[in-house]
């Protein structure tokens, strides 16, 4: 959880903490966030003015998502789709329509899989470059940046 606030007319953003909800459904996640926010905000309902999540329906759902449950309690908590996810989706889509980029990232993903699926190949990679390639992720917004680096 990150908090963004203003001190001396300057916006600040700070990592607050990692939260562990009791479940992965809307009510469990909402309760977890509200439990963390209430001691910070208290009854100052106008202080919670925005919230941002990825595009998962559990989070963004307009009728029953986490953002809706939080907005029910804090009326000024307007939902904004996470810009980092939007940028990654745009770059991923832009790369997928370019044939050379699509082949490059497919090969990049294949190289990571090639080395990570064999202990002998991993050993050779360790001996040659003193490092390992990360395993790729199938998340739609992952752009394989660790493998690229």
Coordinates of N, CA, C and O in Angstrom, one line a residue:
X1 N 0.8 -1.2 0.0 CA 0.0 0.0 0.0 C 0.9 1.2 0.0 O 1.8 1.3 0.7
X2 N 0.6 2.2 -0.9 CA 1.3 3.4 -1.0 C 0.3 4.5 -0.5 O -0.9 4.4 -0.8
X3 N 0.8 5.5 0.1 CA 0.0 6.7 0.5 C 0.6 7.9 -0.2 O 1.8 8.1 -0.3
X4 N -0.3 8.7 -0.7 CA 0.1 10.0 -1.4 C -0.6 11.1 -0.6 O -1.8 11.0 -0.3
X5 N 0.2 12.1 -0.2 CA -0.3 13.2 0.7 C 0.4 14.4 0.4 O 1.4 14.4 -0.4
X6 N 0.0 15.5 0.9 CA 0.6 16.8 0.7 C 1.1 17.4 2.0 O 0.4 17.4 3.0
X7 N 2.4 17.9 2.0 CA 3.0 18.5 3.2 C 3.7 19.8 2.6 O 4.4 19.7 1.7
X8 N 3.3 20.9 3.2 CA 3.9 22.2 2.8 C 3.7 22.4 1.3 O 4.6 22.8 0.6
X9 N 2.5 22.2 0.8 CA 2.1 22.4 -0.6 C 2.9 21.5 -1.5 O 3.0 21.8 -2.7
X10 N 3.6 20.5 -1.0 CA 4.4 19.6 -1.9 C 3.8 18.1 -1.8 O 3.7 17.6 -0.7
X11 N 3.5 17.5 -2.9 CA 3.0 16.2 -2.9 C 4.1 15.2 -2.5 O 5.2 15.3 -2.9
X12 N 3.7 14.2 -1.7 CA 4.6 13.2 -1.3 C 3.9 11.8 -1.5 O 2.7 11.7 -1.4
X13 N 4.7 10.8 -1.9 CA 4.2 9.5 -2.0 C 5.2 8.6 -1.3 O 6.4 8.6 -1.5
X14 N 4.6 7.7 -0.4 CA 5.4 6.8 0.4 C 4.8 5.4 0.4 O 3.6 5.3 0.5
X15 N 5.7 4.5 0.4 CA 5.3 3.1 0.6 C 4.9 3.0 2.1 O 5.7 3.4 3.0
X16 N 3.7 2.5 2.4 CA 3.3 2.3 3.7 C 3.6 0.9 4.3 O 4.3 0.8 5.2
X17 N 3.0 -0.1 3.6 CA 3.3 -1.4 4.0 C 2.7 -2.4 3.1 O 1.8 -2.0 2.3
X18 N 3.1 -3.7 3.1 CA 2.4 -4.7 2.4 C 1.3 -5.2 3.2 O 1.4 -5.4 4.4
X19 N 0.1 -5.4 2.6 CA -1.1 -5.9 3.3 C -1.3 -7.3 3.0 O -1.1 -7.7 1.8
X20 N -1.8 -8.1 3.9 CA -2.2 -9.5 3.7 C -3.6 -9.6 4.1 O -4.0 -9.7 5.2
X21 N -4.5 -9.7 3.1 CA -5.9 -9.9 3.3 C -6.2 -11.4 3.7 O -5.4 -12.3 3.3
X22 N -7.3 -11.6 4.3 CA -7.7 -13.0 4.7 C -8.3 -13.7 3.5 O -8.5 -14.9 3.6
X23 N -8.5 -13.1 2.4 CA -9.0 -13.8 1.2 C -8.7 -12.9 0.0 O -8.1 -11.9 0.1
X24 N -9.1 -13.4 -1.2 CA -8.8 -12.8 -2.4 C -10.1 -12.2 -3.1 O -10.2 -11.9 -4.3
X25 N -11.2 -12.1 -2.3 CA -12.4 -11.6 -2.8 C -12.6 -10.1 -2.4 O -11.8 -9.6 -1.7
X26 N -13.6 -9.5 -3.0 CA -13.8 -8.1 -2.8 C -14.0 -7.7 -1.3 O -13.3 -6.7 -0.9
X27 N -14.8 -8.4 -0.6 CA -15.0 -8.0 0.8 C -13.7 -8.2 1.7 O -13.4 -7.3 2.5
X28 N -13.0 -9.2 1.5 CA -11.7 -9.4 2.3 C -10.7 -8.4 2.0 O -10.1 -7.8 2.9
X29 N -10.5 -8.0 0.7 CA -9.5 -7.0 0.3 C -10.0 -5.6 0.8 O -9.2 -4.9 1.4
X30 N -11.3 -5.3 0.7 CA -11.8 -4.0 1.1 C -11.6 -3.9 2.6 O -11.2 -2.9 3.1
X31 N -12.0 -4.9 3.4 CA -11.8 -4.9 4.8 C -10.4 -4.7 5.3 O -10.1 -3.9 6.2
X32 N -9.5 -5.4 4.6 CA -8.1 -5.2 4.9 C -7.6 -3.8 4.7 O -6.9 -3.2 5.5
X33 N -8.0 -3.2 3.6 CA -7.6 -1.8 3.3 C -8.3 -0.8 4.3 O -7.6 0.1 4.8
X34 N -9.6 -1.0 4.6 CA -10.2 -0.1 5.5 C -9.7 -0.2 6.9 O -9.5 0.8 7.6
X35 N -9.3 -1.4 7.3 CA -8.7 -1.6 8.6 C -7.4 -0.9 8.7 O -7.1 -0.3 9.8
X36 N -6.6 -0.8 7.7 CA -5.4 0.0 7.7 C -5.6 1.5 7.6 O -4.9 2.2 8.2
X37 N -6.6 1.9 6.8 CA -6.9 3.3 6.6 C -7.5 4.0 7.8 O -7.2 5.2 8.1
X38 N -8.4 3.3 8.5 CA -9.2 4.0 9.6 C -8.3 4.6 10.7 O -8.6 5.8 11.1
X39 N -7.2 4.0 11.1 CA -6.4 4.7 12.1 C -5.7 5.9 11.6 O -5.4 6.8 12.3
X40 N -5.4 5.9 10.3 CA -4.7 7.0 9.6 C -5.7 8.2 9.3 O -5.4 9.3 9.6
X41 N -6.8 7.9 8.8 CA -7.7 8.9 8.3 C -8.8 9.2 9.4 O -9.2 10.4 9.5
X42 N -9.2 8.2 10.1 CA -10.3 8.4 11.1 C -11.6 8.8 10.5 O -12.0 8.2 9.5
X43 N -12.2 9.8 11.0 CA -13.5 10.3 10.5 C -13.3 11.5 9.5 O -14.3 12.1 9.2
X44 N -12.1 11.7 9.1 CA -11.9 12.8 8.1 C -12.1 12.2 6.7 O -11.2 11.9 5.9
X45 N -13.4 12.0 6.4 CA -13.8 11.3 5.1 C -13.3 12.1 3.9 O -13.2 11.4 2.8
X46 N -13.0 13.3 4.0 CA -12.6 14.1 2.8 C -11.1 14.0 2.5 O -10.6 14.4 1.5
X47 N -10.4 13.3 3.4 CA -8.9 13.1 3.1 C -8.6 12.0 2.2 O -7.5 12.0 1.6
X48 N -9.5 11.1 2.0 CA -9.2 10.0 1.1 C -9.9 10.3 -0.2 O -11.1 10.2 -0.4
X49 N -9.1 10.9 -1.1 CA -9.6 11.4 -2.4 C -9.4 10.6 -3.6 O -10.0 11.0 -4.6
X50 N -8.6 9.6 -3.6 CA -8.3 8.9 -4.8 C -7.8 7.5 -4.5 O -7.3 7.3 -3.4
X51 N -8.1 6.5 -5.3 CA -7.6 5.2 -5.2 C -7.3 4.7 -6.6 O -7.9 5.0 -7.6
X52 N -6.2 3.9 -6.7 CA -5.8 3.3 -8.0 C -5.5 1.8 -7.8 O -4.8 1.4 -6.9
X53 N -6.0 1.1 -8.8 CA -5.8 -0.4 -8.8 C -5.6 -0.8 -10.2 O -5.8 0.0 -11.2
X54 N -5.2 -2.1 -10.4 CA -5.1 -2.6 -11.8 C -6.5 -2.8 -12.4 O -7.5 -2.4 -11.7
X55 N -6.6 -3.4 -13.5 CA -7.9 -3.6 -14.2 C -8.7 -4.8 -13.7 O -9.7 -5.1 -14.3
X56 N -8.3 -5.6 -12.7 CA -9.0 -6.7 -12.3 C -10.4 -6.4 -11.8 O -10.6 -5.4 -11.1
X57 N -11.4 -7.2 -12.2 CA -12.8 -6.8 -11.9 C -13.0 -6.8 -10.4 O -13.9 -6.0 -9.9
X58 N -12.3 -7.6 -9.6 CA -12.5 -7.6 -8.2 C -12.1 -6.2 -7.6 O -12.7 -5.7 -6.7
X59 N -11.1 -5.6 -8.2 CA -10.6 -4.3 -7.8 C -11.4 -3.1 -8.3 O -11.8 -2.2 -7.6
X60 N -11.7 -3.1 -9.6 CA -12.3 -1.9 -10.3 C -13.8 -2.0 -10.4 O -14.4 -1.0 -10.8
X61 N -14.4 -3.1 -10.2 CA -15.8 -3.3 -10.4 C -16.7 -2.1 -9.9 O -16.6 -1.7 -8.8
X62 N -17.5 -1.5 -10.8 CA -18.3 -0.3 -10.5 C -19.4 -0.6 -9.5 O -19.9 0.3 -8.8
X63 N -19.9 -1.9 -9.5 CA -21.1 -2.1 -8.7 C -20.7 -2.9 -7.4 O -21.4 -2.9 -6.4
X64 N -19.6 -3.7 -7.5 CA -19.3 -4.4 -6.3 C -17.8 -4.7 -6.1 O -17.4 -5.5 -5.3
X65 N -17.0 -3.9 -6.8 CA -15.5 -4.0 -6.6 C -15.0 -3.4 -5.4 O -15.7 -2.6 -4.7
X66 N -13.7 -3.6 -5.1 CA -13.1 -3.0 -4.0 C -13.2 -1.5 -4.0 O -13.6 -0.8 -3.0
X67 N -13.0 -0.9 -5.2 CA -13.1 0.6 -5.3 C -14.5 1.1 -4.9 O -14.6 2.2 -4.3
X68 N -15.5 0.4 -5.3 CA -16.9 0.8 -5.0 C -17.1 0.7 -3.5 O -17.7 1.6 -2.9
X69 N -16.7 -0.4 -2.8 CA -16.9 -0.5 -1.4 C -16.1 0.6 -0.6 O -16.6 1.1 0.4
X70 N -14.9 0.9 -1.1 CA -14.2 2.0 -0.4 C -14.8 3.4 -0.7 O -14.9 4.2 0.2
X71 N -15.4 3.5 -1.9 CA -16.0 4.8 -2.2 C -17.3 5.0 -1.4 O -17.8 6.1 -1.1
X72 N -18.0 3.8 -1.1 CA -19.2 3.9 -0.3 C -18.9 4.5 1.1 O -19.7 5.2 1.7
X73 N -17.7 4.2 1.6 CA -17.3 4.8 2.9 C -16.7 6.2 2.8 O -16.9 7.1 3.6
X74 N -15.8 6.3 1.8 CA -15.2 7.6 1.6 C -15.6 8.2 0.2 O -15.1 7.8 -0.8
X75 N -16.6 9.0 0.2 CA -17.3 9.5 -1.0 C -16.3 10.2 -2.0 O -16.6 10.2 -3.2
X76 N -15.2 10.8 -1.5 CA -14.3 11.5 -2.4 C -13.2 10.6 -3.0 O -12.4 11.0 -3.8
X77 N -13.3 9.3 -2.7 CA -12.2 8.4 -3.1 C -12.5 7.9 -4.6 O -13.0 6.8 -4.8
X78 N -12.2 8.8 -5.5 CA -12.4 8.5 -6.9 C -11.4 7.4 -7.4 O -10.2 7.5 -7.1
X79 N -11.9 6.6 -8.3 CA -11.0 5.5 -8.8 C -10.3 5.9 -10.1 O -10.9 6.5 -11.0
X80 N -9.0 5.6 -10.1 CA -8.2 5.9 -11.3 C -7.5 4.6 -11.6 O -6.8 4.0 -10.8
X81 N -7.6 4.2 -12.9 CA -6.8 3.0 -13.3 C -5.3 3.2 -13.2 O -4.9 4.3 -13.5
X82 N -4.6 2.2 -12.7 CA -3.2 2.4 -12.4 C -2.4 2.7 -13.7 O -2.5 2.0 -14.7
X83 N -1.7 3.9 -13.7 CA -1.0 4.3 -14.9 C 0.1 3.4 -15.3 O 0.4 3.2 -16.5
X84 N 0.8 2.8 -14.4 CA 1.8 1.8 -14.7 C 1.3 0.7 -15.5 O 1.9 0.2 -16.5
X85 N 0.1 0.1 -15.1 CA -0.5 -1.0 -15.9 C -0.9 -0.5 -17.2 O -0.8 -1.2 -18.2
X86 N -1.5 0.7 -17.3 CA -1.9 1.2 -18.6 C -0.7 1.4 -19.5 O -0.8 1.0 -20.7
X87 N 0.4 1.9 -19.0 CA 1.6 2.1 -19.9 C 2.1 0.7 -20.3 O 2.5 0.6 -21.5
X88 N 2.2 -0.2 -19.5 CA 2.6 -1.6 -19.9 C 1.7 -2.2 -20.9 O 2.2 -2.9 -21.8
X89 N 0.4 -2.0 -20.7 CA -0.5 -2.6 -21.7 C -0.4 -1.9 -23.1 O -0.4 -2.6 -24.1
X90 N -0.1 -0.6 -23.1 CA 0.1 0.1 -24.3 C 1.3 -0.4 -25.0 O 1.4 -0.7 -26.2
X91 N 2.4 -0.5 -24.3 CA 3.7 -0.9 -24.8 C 3.6 -2.4 -25.3 O 4.2 -2.7 -26.4
X92 N 2.9 -3.2 -24.6 CA 2.8 -4.6 -25.0 C 2.0 -4.7 -26.3 O 2.3 -5.4 -27.2
X93 N 0.9 -3.9 -26.4 CA 0.1 -3.9 -27.6 C 0.9 -3.4 -28.8 O 0.8 -3.9 -29.9
X94 N 1.6 -2.3 -28.5 CA 2.4 -1.7 -29.6 C 3.4 -2.6 -30.1 O 3.7 -2.8 -31.3
X95 N 4.1 -3.3 -29.2 CA 5.1 -4.3 -29.6 C 4.5 -5.5 -30.3 O 5.1 -6.1 -31.2
X96 N 3.3 -5.9 -30.0 CA 2.7 -7.1 -30.6 C 2.3 -6.9 -32.0 O 2.1 -7.8 -32.8
X97 N 2.1 -5.6 -32.4 CA 1.7 -5.4 -33.8 C 2.9 -5.2 -34.8 O 2.8 -5.3 -36.0
X98 N 4.1 -5.1 -34.2 CA 5.3 -5.0 -34.9 C 5.9 -6.4 -35.0 O 6.3 -7.0 -34.0
X99 N 6.1 -7.0 -36.2 CA 6.5 -8.3 -36.4 C 7.9 -8.6 -35.7 O 8.1 -9.5 -35.0
X100 N 8.8 -7.7 -35.9 CA 10.2 -7.8 -35.4 C 10.2 -7.8 -33.9 O 10.9 -8.5 -33.2
X101 N 9.4 -6.9 -33.3 CA 9.3 -6.8 -31.8 C 8.7 -8.1 -31.3 O 9.1 -8.6 -30.2
X102 N 7.6 -8.6 -31.9 CA 7.0 -9.8 -31.5 C 7.9 -11.0 -31.5 O 8.0 -11.7 -30.5
X103 N 8.7 -11.1 -32.5 CA 9.7 -12.2 -32.6 C 10.8 -12.0 -31.6 O 11.2 -13.0 -30.9
X104 N 11.2 -10.8 -31.4 CA 12.3 -10.5 -30.4 C 11.8 -10.9 -29.0 O 12.5 -11.6 -28.3
X105 N 10.6 -10.5 -28.5 CA 10.2 -10.8 -27.2 C 9.8 -12.3 -27.1 O 9.9 -12.9 -26.0
X106 N 9.4 -12.9 -28.1 CA 9.1 -14.4 -28.1 C 10.4 -15.1 -27.9 O 10.5 -16.0 -27.1
X107 N 11.5 -14.7 -28.6 CA 12.8 -15.3 -28.5 C 13.3 -15.1 -27.1 O 13.9 -15.9 -26.5
X108 N 13.2 -13.9 -26.6 CA 13.6 -13.5 -25.2 C 13.0 -14.4 -24.2 O 13.7 -15.0 -23.3
X109 N 11.7 -14.6 -24.3 CA 11.0 -15.5 -23.4 C 11.5 -16.9 -23.6 O 11.7 -17.7 -22.6
X110 N 11.7 -17.3 -24.8 CA 12.2 -18.7 -25.1 C 13.6 -18.9 -24.5 O 13.9 -20.0 -24.0
X111 N 14.5 -17.9 -24.6 CA 15.8 -18.1 -24.0 C 15.8 -18.3 -22.5 O 16.5 -19.2 -22.0
X112 N 14.9 -17.5 -21.8 CA 14.8 -17.7 -20.4 C 14.3 -19.1 -20.0 O 14.8 -19.7 -19.1
X113 N 13.3 -19.5 -20.8 CA 12.8 -20.9 -20.5 C 13.8 -22.0 -20.8 O 13.9 -22.9 -20.1
X114 N 14.5 -21.8 -21.9 CA 15.5 -22.8 -22.3 C 16.5 -23.0 -21.2 O 16.9 -24.1 -20.9
X115 N 17.0 -22.0 -20.6 CA 18.0 -22.1 -19.5 C 17.4 -22.6 -18.2 O 18.0 -23.3 -17.4
X116 N 16.2 -22.1 -17.9 CA 15.7 -22.4 -16.6 C 15.1 -23.8 -16.5 O 14.8 -24.3 -15.4
X117 N 14.8 -24.4 -17.6 CA 14.2 -25.8 -17.5 C 15.2 -26.9 -17.5 O 14.8 -28.1 -17.7
X118 N 16.5 -26.6 -17.4 CA 17.5 -27.7 -17.4 C 18.6 -27.3 -16.4 O 19.2 -26.2 -16.5
X119 N 18.9 -28.2 -15.4 CA 20.0 -27.9 -14.5 C 21.3 -27.9 -15.1 O 22.2 -27.1 -14.7
X120 N 21.5 -28.7 -16.2 CA 22.8 -28.7 -16.9 C 23.0 -27.4 -17.6 O 24.1 -26.8 -17.6
X121 N 22.0 -26.9 -18.3 CA 22.1 -25.6 -19.0 C 22.2 -24.4 -18.0 O 23.0 -23.5 -18.3
X122 N 21.6 -24.5 -16.9 CA 21.7 -23.5 -15.8 C 23.2 -23.5 -15.3 O 23.7 -22.4 -15.1
X123 N 23.7 -24.7 -15.2 CA 25.1 -24.8 -14.7 C 26.1 -24.1 -15.7 O 27.1 -23.5 -15.4
X124 N 25.9 -24.4 -17.0 CA 26.7 -23.8 -18.1 C 26.6 -22.3 -18.1 O 27.6 -21.5 -18.2
X125 N 25.3 -21.8 -17.9 CA 25.1 -20.3 -17.9 C 25.8 -19.7 -16.7 O 26.4 -18.7 -16.8
X126 N 25.7 -20.4 -15.5 CA 26.4 -19.9 -14.3 C 27.9 -19.8 -14.5 O 28.6 -18.9 -14.1
X127 N 28.5 -20.8 -15.2 CA 29.9 -20.9 -15.5 C 30.3 -19.8 -16.5 O 31.4 -19.2 -16.3
X128 N 29.5 -19.5 -17.4 CA 29.9 -18.6 -18.5 C 29.7 -17.1 -18.1 O 30.5 -16.3 -18.4
X129 N 28.6 -16.8 -17.4 CA 28.2 -15.4 -17.1 C 28.0 -15.1 -15.6 O 27.7 -14.0 -15.3
X130 N 28.3 -16.1 -14.8 CA 28.1 -15.9 -13.3 C 26.7 -15.4 -13.0 O 26.6 -14.5 -12.1
X131 N 25.7 -15.8 -13.6 CA 24.4 -15.3 -13.3 C 23.3 -16.2 -14.0 O 23.6 -17.1 -14.8
X132 N 22.1 -15.9 -13.6 CA 21.0 -16.7 -14.2 C 20.0 -15.8 -14.8 O 19.8 -14.6 -14.4
X133 N 19.2 -16.3 -15.7 CA 18.1 -15.5 -16.3 C 16.9 -15.8 -15.5 O 16.6 -16.9 -15.0
X134 N 16.1 -14.7 -15.3 CA 14.8 -15.0 -14.6 C 13.8 -15.7 -15.4 O 13.9 -15.7 -16.6
X135 N 12.9 -16.4 -14.7 CA 11.9 -17.1 -15.5 C 10.8 -16.0 -15.8 O 10.5 -15.1 -15.0
X136 N 10.3 -16.1 -17.0 CA 9.3 -15.2 -17.5 C 8.0 -15.4 -16.8 O 7.7 -16.4 -16.2
X137 N 7.2 -14.4 -16.8 CA 5.8 -14.4 -16.3 C 4.8 -14.3 -17.4 O 5.0 -13.7 -18.4
X138 N 3.7 -15.0 -17.2 CA 2.6 -15.0 -18.2 C 1.6 -13.9 -17.9 O 0.6 -13.9 -18.5
X139 N 1.9 -13.0 -17.0 CA 1.0 -11.9 -16.7 C 0.9 -11.0 -18.0 O 1.9 -10.8 -18.6
X140 N -0.3 -10.5 -18.3 CA -0.5 -9.8 -19.5 C 0.3 -8.5 -19.6 O 0.6 -8.0 -20.7
X141 N 0.6 -7.9 -18.5 CA 1.3 -6.6 -18.5 C 2.8 -6.8 -18.3 O 3.5 -5.8 -18.3
X142 N 3.3 -8.0 -18.1 CA 4.7 -8.2 -17.9 C 5.4 -8.1 -19.3 O 5.0 -8.7 -20.3
X143 N 6.5 -7.3 -19.3 CA 7.1 -7.0 -20.5 C 8.5 -7.6 -20.6 O 9.4 -7.2 -21.3
X144 N 8.8 -8.6 -19.7 CA 10.0 -9.4 -19.7 C 11.3 -8.5 -19.5 O 12.3 -8.7 -20.0
X145 N 11.1 -7.4 -18.7 CA 12.2 -6.5 -18.5 C 13.4 -7.1 -17.8 O 14.6 -6.7 -18.1
X146 N 13.2 -8.0 -16.9 CA 14.4 -8.6 -16.2 C 15.2 -9.4 -17.1 O 16.4 -9.4 -17.1
X147 N 14.6 -10.2 -18.0 CA 15.3 -11.0 -18.9 C 16.0 -10.1 -19.9 O 17.1 -10.4 -20.4
X148 N 15.4 -9.1 -20.3 CA 16.0 -8.1 -21.3 C 17.3 -7.5 -20.7 O 18.3 -7.4 -21.3
X149 N 17.2 -7.1 -19.4 CA 18.4 -6.5 -18.8 C 19.5 -7.5 -18.6 O 20.6 -7.2 -18.8

